[in-house]
Amino acid sequence: MTTTAAPAGGARNGAGPEWGGFEENIQGGGSAVIDMENMDDTSGSSFEDMGELHQRLREEEVDADAADAAAAEEEDGEFLGMKGFKGQLSRQVADQMWQAGKRQASRAFSLYANIDILRPYFDVEPVQVRSRLLESMIPIKMVNFPQKIAGELYGPLMLVFTLVAILLHGMKTSDTIIREGTLMGTAIGTCFGYWLGVSSFIYFLAYLCNAQITMLQMLALLGYGLFGHCIVLFITYNIHLHALFYLFWLLVGGLSTLRMVAVLVSRTVGPTQRLLLCGTLAALHMLFLLYLHFAYHKVVEGILDTLEGPNIPPIQRVPRDIPAVLAAARLPTTILNATAKAVAVTLQSH
Amino acid sequence: MAEAEESPGDPGTASSRPLMRDLKAVGKKFMHVLYPRKSNTLLRDWDLWGPLILCVTLALMLQRDSVDSEKDGGPQFAEVFVIVWFGAVTITLNSKLLGGNISFFQSLCVLGYCILPLTVALLICRLVLLADPGPVNFMVRLFVVIVMFAWSIVASTAFLADSQPPNRRALAVYPVFLFYFVISWMILTFTPQ
């Protein structure tokens, strides 16, 4: 195959405009013939040649016939001249190297860089997303046979991003200065961490308890369960009444938790296992909403709080900035990161 | 860039790479964003110079003026950069996964160029902040940011909507909405001291 390929490839050197792009890469000469002598590779063939040869071969495979090959052999004899057999042998080696490399590269590419792996999980219609959002708030009573969970990732992913946006929106913006960067990272980390982490943990528990649920289904279930969280936080960040929050926490949070619990119960056998799995999920889900409303706010207020004293609360990410310390140290403040500032302030206060 | 590259070995043409031509292309795309109508100029000749300029401008202007005051705040340059580019990449992946027939860099190009109205909003906000602070100040800034936010979304939808299957446009536009919302929030809450 390769021996006939080589002369056939050689014939195409005189094929005019197709080689135009190729020759510019090599020498920038004006001829349509590859000038083998001027290449560094003294065997007369190069890696790029092989690539181009294969491309031409594939394109003109259907047109190859005996007359072509016969005519090519004469030309090839003329063209290669003294290189002859040695050139052909090394060309075969380069050819095989090219094939192997190309195979490996395309395999690696199709494995890692192919987003088509995820494509089936995004195959949804807006109507389906809307109906699933509404269903995530309605617990189903039938727990005797496994309930269907839609294995899609668009809805959950969008809900996680929406939760991030709501958390950011809920920050007080009136008078205090906000370090947007830190808050952004915290918000994204919290939401994605919860979604991925708790899903994995519950999936692990489900594996222990012999529940019939896949990782994708768990991700989808928990993702849609965040819809209740989004609603509650959106309302209570705008209307700041603790009583209202508790009401919504129980009602809306409870409904979405009940829905998830019902689905899991329908897929688990045995009272102990059901209790373990569903109890864990319910506790984590409800406590997360509580945390988002109270403790997250506290963490944020610790960041937002202006100077009150030299003490730094342990949860605060940004230390209070005391100019005296920095002026005394005569350090440019821009190069000090948060840790260095915290250390400086602690030393100052001692 | 979308045009063919000249080989560096070619004598005589390498030194005269037309900078003005590229700048004119970028400026033309800015005009297309400011007056959005259905055209595929942004898609056909995509380039990432405009998004880069806008992102750097945004990140620089969201820095704080004085760094050793008490109320330190203002996002670091890298955070804004990362948010803008990873947000754009996420939206692009999402629209491709939903079945859009737009290429990766075309989508990045459109999303980056449509940050222009929000950058203008940031400039206006900084001018407004030179006046004395108060609720009126905040309302003016809020109004400007909301208008520019809507403008960004309309502009990007005008370019991106055609590349999606018609029944899934809402699914592709929603993350764009979230993305520009986050950027608008960063702009609105920025107060240099």
Coordinates of C-alpha atoms in Angstrom, one line a residue:
Chain A
M1 CA 0.0 0.0 0.0
T2 CA 2.7 2.4 1.0
T3 CA 4.9 1.7 -2.0
T4 CA 2.1 2.5 -4.4
A5 CA 1.1 5.4 -2.3
A6 CA 4.5 7.0 -2.5
P7 CA 4.7 7.3 -6.2
A8 CA 1.1 8.3 -6.3
G9 CA 1.9 11.0 -3.8
G10 CA 4.9 12.0 -5.9
A11 CA 2.7 12.4 -8.9
R12 CA 0.8 15.1 -7.2
N13 CA 3.7 17.3 -6.8
G14 CA 3.1 18.6 -10.2
A15 CA -0.6 19.0 -9.6
G16 CA -0.4 22.7 -9.4
P17 CA -2.6 24.8 -7.1
E18 CA -3.3 22.2 -4.5
W19 CA 0.3 22.4 -3.3
G20 CA 0.2 26.1 -3.0
G21 CA -0.4 26.3 0.7
F22 CA 1.9 23.5 1.5
E23 CA 5.0 24.9 -0.3
E24 CA 4.7 28.2 1.5
N25 CA 5.2 26.5 4.8
I26 CA 8.4 24.9 3.7
Q27 CA 10.5 27.3 1.7
G28 CA 8.4 30.0 0.2
G29 CA 9.7 29.0 -3.2
G30 CA 7.7 29.6 -6.3
S31 CA 7.8 26.1 -7.8
A32 CA 5.1 23.5 -7.4
V33 CA 7.6 20.8 -6.8
I34 CA 8.8 20.0 -3.3
D35 CA 12.5 20.6 -3.2
M36 CA 13.7 17.7 -1.2
E37 CA 17.3 18.6 -1.3
N38 CA 16.8 21.8 0.7
M39 CA 15.3 20.2 3.6
D40 CA 17.2 19.4 6.8
D41 CA 16.0 15.9 6.8
T42 CA 18.4 14.3 4.4
S43 CA 16.4 11.2 3.9
G44 CA 14.2 13.2 1.7
S45 CA 11.0 12.9 3.6
S46 CA 9.5 14.8 6.5
F47 CA 6.7 14.5 8.9
E48 CA 4.7 17.2 7.4
D49 CA 5.1 15.6 4.0
M50 CA 3.5 12.5 5.3
G51 CA 0.6 14.5 6.6
E52 CA 0.1 16.2 3.4
L53 CA 0.5 13.0 1.4
H54 CA -2.2 11.3 3.5
Q55 CA -4.5 14.1 3.1
R56 CA -4.1 14.1 -0.7
L57 CA -4.5 10.4 -0.8
R58 CA -7.7 10.5 1.1
E59 CA -9.1 13.2 -1.2
E60 CA -8.1 11.6 -4.4
E61 CA -8.6 8.0 -3.5
V62 CA -11.6 7.6 -5.7
D63 CA -9.8 8.9 -8.7
A64 CA -6.8 6.7 -8.6
D65 CA -6.6 4.3 -11.6
A66 CA -3.9 2.2 -13.4
A67 CA -3.0 4.8 -15.9
D68 CA -2.3 7.3 -13.2
A69 CA -0.1 4.9 -11.4
A70 CA 1.8 3.9 -14.5
A71 CA 2.4 7.5 -15.5
A72 CA 3.4 8.3 -11.9
E73 CA 6.1 5.7 -11.8
E74 CA 8.0 7.2 -14.6
E75 CA 7.7 10.6 -13.1
D76 CA 8.7 9.3 -9.7
G77 CA 11.8 7.7 -11.1
E78 CA 12.8 11.1 -12.6
F79 CA 11.9 13.0 -9.5
L80 CA 13.6 11.1 -6.9
G81 CA 16.7 10.7 -8.9
M82 CA 19.6 9.5 -6.7
K83 CA 17.4 9.2 -3.5
G84 CA 15.4 6.4 -5.0
F85 CA 15.1 3.4 -2.7
K86 CA 16.6 4.9 0.4
G87 CA 14.2 7.8 0.2
Q88 CA 11.3 5.5 -0.1
L89 CA 12.3 3.4 2.9
S90 CA 12.6 6.4 5.2
R91 CA 9.4 7.7 3.8
Q92 CA 7.7 4.5 4.9
V93 CA 9.1 4.9 8.4
A94 CA 7.9 8.5 8.6
D95 CA 4.6 7.3 7.2
Q96 CA 4.1 4.8 10.0
M97 CA 5.2 7.3 12.6
W98 CA 2.6 9.7 11.3
Q99 CA -0.1 7.1 11.4
A100 CA 0.7 6.0 14.9
G101 CA 0.9 9.6 16.2
K102 CA -2.3 10.6 14.5
R103 CA -4.2 7.6 15.9
Q104 CA -3.0 8.3 19.4
A105 CA -3.8 12.0 19.2
S106 CA -7.3 11.5 17.9
R107 CA -8.0 8.8 20.5
A108 CA -6.9 11.2 23.3
F109 CA -8.9 14.0 21.8
S110 CA -12.1 12.0 21.4
L111 CA -11.7 10.8 25.0
Y112 CA -11.1 14.1 26.8
A113 CA -12.0 17.0 24.6
N114 CA -15.2 15.6 23.3
I115 CA -18.1 17.5 24.8
D116 CA -20.4 15.2 23.0
I117 CA -20.1 13.0 26.0
L118 CA -22.2 15.5 27.9
R119 CA -24.6 16.3 25.1
P120 CA -27.3 13.8 26.0
Y121 CA -27.6 15.3 29.4
F122 CA -28.5 18.7 28.0
D123 CA -31.2 17.5 25.6
V124 CA -34.1 19.3 27.1
E125 CA -36.9 21.6 26.1
P126 CA -38.0 24.6 28.0
V127 CA -41.3 23.1 28.7
Q128 CA -39.7 20.1 30.3
V129 CA -37.4 22.2 32.5
R130 CA -40.4 24.2 33.7
S131 CA -42.5 21.1 34.5
R132 CA -39.5 19.6 36.3
L133 CA -39.1 22.7 38.4
L134 CA -42.7 22.6 39.4
E135 CA -42.6 18.9 40.2
S136 CA -39.6 19.3 42.4
M137 CA -41.9 21.0 44.9
I138 CA -44.6 18.3 44.9
P139 CA -43.9 15.2 46.9
I140 CA -45.4 12.1 45.5
K141 CA -47.1 9.6 47.7
M142 CA -46.5 6.4 45.8
V143 CA -43.4 4.9 47.2
N144 CA -44.0 1.3 46.3
F145 CA -42.3 1.3 43.0
P146 CA -39.3 3.3 41.9
Q147 CA -40.1 6.7 40.7
K148 CA -38.5 8.1 37.5
I149 CA -35.8 10.7 37.8
A150 CA -34.9 12.7 34.7
G151 CA -31.2 12.4 34.2
E152 CA -30.4 15.9 32.8
L153 CA -27.9 18.4 33.9
Y154 CA -29.1 21.6 32.4
G155 CA -31.7 22.4 35.0
P156 CA -29.5 21.6 38.0
L157 CA -26.6 23.5 36.6
M158 CA -28.7 26.6 36.0
L159 CA -30.2 26.4 39.4
V160 CA -26.8 26.3 41.0
F161 CA -25.7 29.4 39.1
T162 CA -29.0 31.1 40.0
L163 CA -28.3 30.3 43.6
V164 CA -24.9 31.9 43.3
A165 CA -26.4 35.0 41.7
I166 CA -29.0 35.2 44.5
L167 CA -26.4 34.9 47.2
L168 CA -24.5 37.7 45.6
H169 CA -27.6 39.8 45.3
G170 CA -28.4 39.3 48.9
M171 CA -25.3 41.1 50.1
K172 CA -26.0 44.4 51.6
T173 CA -24.9 47.0 49.2
S174 CA -26.1 50.2 50.7
D175 CA -23.3 51.8 52.7
T176 CA -20.6 49.2 53.2
I177 CA -17.8 48.5 50.9
I178 CA -17.7 45.0 49.5
R179 CA -14.8 42.9 48.4
E180 CA -16.6 41.4 45.5
G181 CA -13.9 39.1 44.6
T182 CA -13.8 37.2 47.8
L183 CA -17.6 37.0 48.0
M184 CA -17.8 35.7 44.5
G185 CA -15.4 32.9 45.1
T186 CA -17.1 32.0 48.4
A187 CA -20.5 32.0 46.8
I188 CA -19.4 29.8 43.9
G189 CA -17.5 27.5 46.1
T190 CA -20.4 27.1 48.5
C191 CA -23.0 26.3 46.0
F192 CA -21.0 24.0 43.8
G193 CA -19.4 22.4 46.8
Y194 CA -22.8 21.6 48.2
W195 CA -24.2 20.3 45.0
L196 CA -21.3 18.1 44.1
G197 CA -20.2 17.2 47.6
V198 CA -23.6 16.3 49.0
S199 CA -24.6 14.4 45.8
S200 CA -21.4 12.3 46.1
F201 CA -22.0 11.7 49.8
I202 CA -25.6 10.6 49.3
Y203 CA -24.6 8.5 46.4
F204 CA -22.0 6.8 48.5
L205 CA -24.6 6.2 51.2
A206 CA -27.0 4.9 48.6
Y207 CA -24.4 2.5 47.5
L208 CA -24.1 1.3 51.1
C209 CA -27.8 1.0 51.5
N210 CA -28.4 -0.7 48.2
A211 CA -30.5 2.0 46.8
Q212 CA -31.2 2.1 43.0
I213 CA -29.9 5.4 42.0
T214 CA -27.1 6.5 39.7
M215 CA -24.7 9.4 40.2
L216 CA -26.3 11.4 37.4
Q217 CA -29.8 10.9 38.9
M218 CA -28.6 12.0 42.3
L219 CA -27.0 15.1 40.8
A220 CA -30.2 15.9 39.0
L221 CA -32.4 15.2 42.1
L222 CA -30.4 17.4 44.4
G223 CA -30.0 20.1 41.7
Y224 CA -33.7 20.4 41.3
G225 CA -34.1 20.4 45.1
L226 CA -32.2 23.6 45.1
F227 CA -35.1 25.3 43.4
G228 CA -36.8 25.6 46.8
H229 CA -33.7 27.1 48.3
C230 CA -33.6 29.7 45.5
I231 CA -37.2 30.7 46.1
V232 CA -36.8 31.0 49.9
L233 CA -33.5 33.0 49.7
F234 CA -34.8 35.3 47.0
I235 CA -37.8 36.2 49.0
T236 CA -36.2 36.5 52.4
Y237 CA -33.2 38.5 51.2
N238 CA -35.6 41.1 50.1
I239 CA -38.0 40.9 53.1
H240 CA -36.0 40.7 56.3
L241 CA -38.3 39.0 58.7
H242 CA -37.1 36.1 60.7
A243 CA -40.6 34.7 61.3
L244 CA -41.2 34.8 57.5
F245 CA -37.9 33.0 56.9
Y246 CA -38.8 30.2 59.4
L247 CA -42.2 29.8 57.7
F248 CA -40.7 29.5 54.3
W249 CA -38.0 27.3 55.6
L250 CA -40.5 24.8 56.8
L251 CA -42.9 25.1 54.0
V252 CA -40.9 25.5 50.8
G253 CA -37.7 23.8 52.1
G254 CA -39.8 21.1 53.6
L255 CA -41.7 20.4 50.4
S256 CA -38.6 20.1 48.2
T257 CA -37.0 17.9 50.8
L258 CA -40.1 15.7 51.1
R259 CA -40.0 15.3 47.3
M260 CA -36.4 14.1 47.3
V261 CA -37.0 11.9 50.3
A262 CA -40.1 10.3 48.6
V263 CA -38.1 9.5 45.5
L264 CA -35.3 8.0 47.5
V265 CA -37.6 5.9 49.6
S266 CA -39.2 4.5 46.5
R267 CA -35.8 3.3 45.4
T268 CA -34.6 1.8 48.7
V269 CA -35.6 -1.4 50.3
G270 CA -35.6 -1.9 54.1
P271 CA -36.6 0.4 56.9
T272 CA -33.1 1.0 58.3
Q273 CA -31.6 1.9 55.0
R274 CA -34.5 4.2 54.2
L275 CA -34.2 5.9 57.5
L276 CA -30.4 6.4 57.2
L277 CA -30.5 7.6 53.6
C278 CA -33.5 9.9 53.8
G279 CA -32.6 11.2 57.3
T280 CA -29.2 12.2 56.1
L281 CA -30.5 13.9 53.0
A282 CA -33.3 15.7 54.8
A283 CA -30.9 17.0 57.5
L284 CA -28.3 18.2 55.1
H285 CA -30.8 19.9 52.8
M286 CA -32.7 21.7 55.5
L287 CA -29.5 22.7 57.4
F288 CA -28.0 24.1 54.2
L289 CA -30.9 26.5 53.8
L290 CA -30.5 27.5 57.4
Y291 CA -26.8 28.0 57.0
L292 CA -27.3 30.1 53.8
H293 CA -29.6 32.4 55.6
F294 CA -27.9 32.8 58.9
A295 CA -24.3 31.8 59.0
Y296 CA -23.4 32.8 55.5
H297 CA -24.8 36.2 56.3
K298 CA -22.6 36.3 59.4
V299 CA -19.5 35.4 57.5
V300 CA -20.3 38.0 55.0
E301 CA -21.0 40.6 57.6
G302 CA -17.7 39.8 59.2
I303 CA -16.1 40.7 55.9
L304 CA -18.2 43.7 55.4
D305 CA -17.8 45.0 58.9
T306 CA -15.8 48.1 59.2
L307 CA -13.1 48.6 61.8
E308 CA -14.1 48.2 65.4
G309 CA -11.0 47.0 67.1
P310 CA -7.8 45.1 66.6
N311 CA -9.4 41.7 67.2
I312 CA -10.0 39.6 64.1
P313 CA -12.8 37.1 64.4
P314 CA -11.7 33.6 63.3
I315 CA -14.1 33.3 60.4
Q316 CA -13.2 36.6 58.9
R317 CA -11.4 36.3 55.6
V318 CA -10.3 39.8 55.1
P319 CA -8.5 41.3 58.1
R320 CA -9.2 44.7 59.3
D321 CA -6.9 47.0 57.6
I322 CA -5.0 49.3 60.0
P323 CA -3.0 51.8 58.1
A324 CA -0.7 52.5 61.0
V325 CA 0.7 49.0 60.8
L326 CA 1.5 49.3 57.2
A327 CA 2.8 52.8 57.4
A328 CA 5.1 51.7 60.2
A329 CA 6.3 48.8 58.3
R330 CA 6.8 51.0 55.3
L331 CA 5.6 48.2 53.1
P332 CA 3.7 48.9 49.9
T333 CA 0.2 47.8 50.7
T334 CA -0.4 46.4 47.3
I335 CA 1.9 43.5 47.7
L336 CA 0.7 42.4 51.0
N337 CA -1.9 39.7 50.8
A338 CA -4.6 39.1 53.3
T339 CA -2.5 36.7 55.4
A340 CA 0.4 39.1 55.7
K341 CA -1.9 41.8 56.8
A342 CA -3.5 39.5 59.4
V343 CA -0.2 38.6 60.8
A344 CA 0.9 42.3 60.9
V345 CA -2.2 43.3 62.7
T346 CA -1.9 40.4 65.2
L347 CA 1.6 41.4 66.0
Q348 CA 0.6 44.9 66.4
S349 CA -2.1 44.1 68.9
H350 CA 0.3 42.0 71.1
Chain B
M1 CA -7.6 36.6 13.9
A2 CA -10.0 35.3 11.3
E3 CA -7.9 36.4 8.3
A4 CA -5.2 34.3 6.8
E5 CA -1.8 34.5 8.4
E6 CA 1.2 35.6 6.5
S7 CA 4.2 33.4 7.0
P8 CA 6.9 35.0 9.0
G9 CA 9.4 34.0 6.4
D10 CA 7.9 36.1 3.6
P11 CA 10.1 39.0 2.9
G12 CA 8.5 42.4 2.6
T13 CA 5.0 41.7 4.0
A14 CA 5.7 40.9 7.7
S15 CA 6.6 44.3 8.7
S16 CA 3.6 46.0 7.3
R17 CA 0.9 44.1 9.3
P18 CA -1.8 46.6 9.2
L19 CA -2.6 47.6 12.8
M20 CA -5.1 50.2 11.5
R21 CA -7.0 47.5 9.7
D22 CA -7.4 45.5 12.9
L23 CA -8.4 48.5 15.0
K24 CA -11.0 49.4 12.4
A25 CA -12.4 45.9 12.5
V26 CA -12.7 46.2 16.3
G27 CA -14.3 49.6 16.1
K28 CA -16.7 48.4 13.6
K29 CA -17.8 45.6 15.9
F30 CA -18.2 48.0 18.7
M31 CA -20.6 49.9 16.6
H32 CA -22.5 46.7 15.8
V33 CA -22.9 46.1 19.5
L34 CA -24.1 49.6 20.3
Y35 CA -26.7 49.5 17.5
P36 CA -27.7 45.8 17.5
R37 CA -29.4 44.6 14.5
K38 CA -29.5 41.2 12.9
S39 CA -26.2 40.8 11.2
N40 CA -23.4 38.3 11.3
T41 CA -20.4 40.6 11.2
L42 CA -19.5 39.5 14.7
L43 CA -19.9 35.9 13.9
R44 CA -18.2 35.9 10.5
D45 CA -15.0 37.8 11.4
W46 CA -14.6 37.0 15.0
D47 CA -11.7 38.2 17.0
L48 CA -10.9 38.4 20.6
W49 CA -9.2 41.8 20.7
G50 CA -12.3 43.6 21.6
P51 CA -13.3 41.3 24.5
L52 CA -9.7 41.6 25.8
I53 CA -9.7 45.3 25.7
L54 CA -13.1 45.5 27.4
C55 CA -12.2 43.0 30.0
V56 CA -9.0 44.7 30.9
T57 CA -10.7 48.1 31.1
L58 CA -13.4 46.6 33.3
A59 CA -10.9 44.9 35.6
L60 CA -8.7 48.0 35.9
M61 CA -11.6 50.3 36.6
L62 CA -13.0 48.0 39.2
Q63 CA -9.8 48.4 41.2
R64 CA -9.8 50.7 44.1
D65 CA -8.2 54.0 43.9
S66 CA -6.5 54.2 47.3
V67 CA -5.3 51.0 48.7
D68 CA -4.4 51.8 52.2
S69 CA -7.6 53.2 53.5
E70 CA -9.7 51.6 56.1
K71 CA -12.5 50.3 53.9
D72 CA -10.6 48.2 51.6
G73 CA -12.7 46.7 48.9
G74 CA -12.8 46.4 45.2
P75 CA -12.2 43.2 43.3
Q76 CA -8.8 42.1 42.4
F77 CA -7.9 42.3 38.7
A78 CA -7.6 38.6 38.4
E79 CA -11.0 37.9 39.9
V80 CA -12.8 40.0 37.3
F81 CA -10.8 38.5 34.5
V82 CA -11.5 35.0 35.7
I83 CA -15.2 35.6 36.1
V84 CA -15.6 37.2 32.7
W85 CA -13.7 34.6 30.8
F86 CA -14.9 31.5 32.7
G87 CA -18.4 32.8 32.5
A88 CA -18.1 33.2 28.8
V89 CA -16.6 29.8 28.4
T90 CA -19.4 28.2 30.5
I91 CA -22.1 29.9 28.4
T92 CA -20.4 28.8 25.2
L93 CA -20.2 25.2 26.3
N94 CA -23.8 25.3 27.4
S95 CA -25.0 26.7 24.1
K96 CA -23.0 24.1 22.2
L97 CA -24.4 21.3 24.4
L98 CA -27.9 22.5 23.8
G99 CA -27.4 22.0 20.1
G100 CA -26.3 25.3 18.9
N101 CA -24.3 25.5 15.7
I102 CA -22.0 28.3 16.7
S103 CA -18.3 27.8 17.1
F104 CA -16.5 28.2 20.4
F105 CA -14.6 31.4 19.6
Q106 CA -17.5 33.0 17.8
S107 CA -19.5 32.7 21.0
L108 CA -16.7 34.0 23.1
C109 CA -16.4 36.9 20.7
V110 CA -20.0 37.9 20.9
L111 CA -20.2 37.6 24.6
G112 CA -17.1 39.6 25.1
Y113 CA -18.1 42.4 22.7
C114 CA -21.5 42.7 24.4
I115 CA -19.9 43.7 27.6
L116 CA -19.4 47.1 26.0
P117 CA -22.6 48.6 27.3
L118 CA -21.8 47.5 30.8
T119 CA -18.3 49.1 30.5
V120 CA -20.0 52.3 29.4
A121 CA -22.2 52.0 32.5
L122 CA -19.2 51.6 34.7
L123 CA -17.7 54.8 33.3
I124 CA -20.9 56.7 33.9
C125 CA -21.1 55.3 37.4
R126 CA -17.7 56.5 38.2
L127 CA -18.5 59.9 36.9
V128 CA -21.7 59.9 38.9
L129 CA -19.8 58.8 42.0
L130 CA -17.8 62.0 41.9
A131 CA -20.9 63.8 43.1
D132 CA -21.9 63.5 46.7
P133 CA -23.2 60.1 47.7
G134 CA -26.8 59.5 48.7
P135 CA -30.0 57.7 47.7
V136 CA -30.4 59.8 44.5
N137 CA -26.8 58.9 43.5
F138 CA -27.6 55.2 44.0
M139 CA -30.9 55.5 42.1
V140 CA -29.2 57.1 39.1
R141 CA -26.5 54.4 39.1
L142 CA -29.1 51.7 39.4
F143 CA -31.1 53.1 36.5
V144 CA -28.0 53.4 34.3
V145 CA -26.8 49.9 35.1
I146 CA -30.2 48.4 34.5
V147 CA -30.6 50.0 31.2
M148 CA -27.1 48.9 30.1
F149 CA -27.7 45.4 31.4
A150 CA -30.8 45.2 29.2
W151 CA -28.9 46.6 26.3
S152 CA -26.2 43.9 26.7
I153 CA -28.7 41.2 26.8
V154 CA -30.6 42.5 23.7
A155 CA -27.3 42.8 21.8
S156 CA -26.1 39.4 22.6
T157 CA -29.4 37.8 21.9
A158 CA -29.6 39.5 18.5
F159 CA -26.4 37.7 17.6
L160 CA -26.7 34.4 19.4
A161 CA -30.4 33.6 18.9
D162 CA -30.0 32.5 15.3
S163 CA -27.5 29.9 16.1
Q164 CA -29.9 28.0 18.5
P165 CA -32.8 25.7 17.5
P166 CA -35.8 27.9 17.8
N167 CA -37.5 26.1 20.6
R168 CA -34.5 26.2 22.9
R169 CA -33.6 29.9 22.7
A170 CA -34.8 30.6 26.2
L171 CA -32.5 27.9 27.6
A172 CA -29.5 29.4 25.9
V173 CA -30.4 33.0 26.8
Y174 CA -30.9 32.4 30.5
P175 CA -27.3 31.8 31.4
V176 CA -26.4 34.9 29.4
F177 CA -28.8 36.8 31.6
L178 CA -27.2 35.5 34.8
F179 CA -23.7 36.3 33.5
Y180 CA -24.5 39.9 32.7
F181 CA -26.4 40.1 36.0
V182 CA -23.3 39.2 37.9
I183 CA -21.2 41.7 36.0
S184 CA -23.8 44.4 36.6
W185 CA -23.9 43.6 40.3
M186 CA -20.1 44.0 40.4
I187 CA -20.4 47.4 38.7
L188 CA -23.3 48.6 40.8
T189 CA -21.7 47.7 44.1
F190 CA -18.4 49.3 43.3
T191 CA -17.6 52.4 45.3
P192 CA -14.1 53.8 45.3
Q193 CA -13.1 55.7 48.4

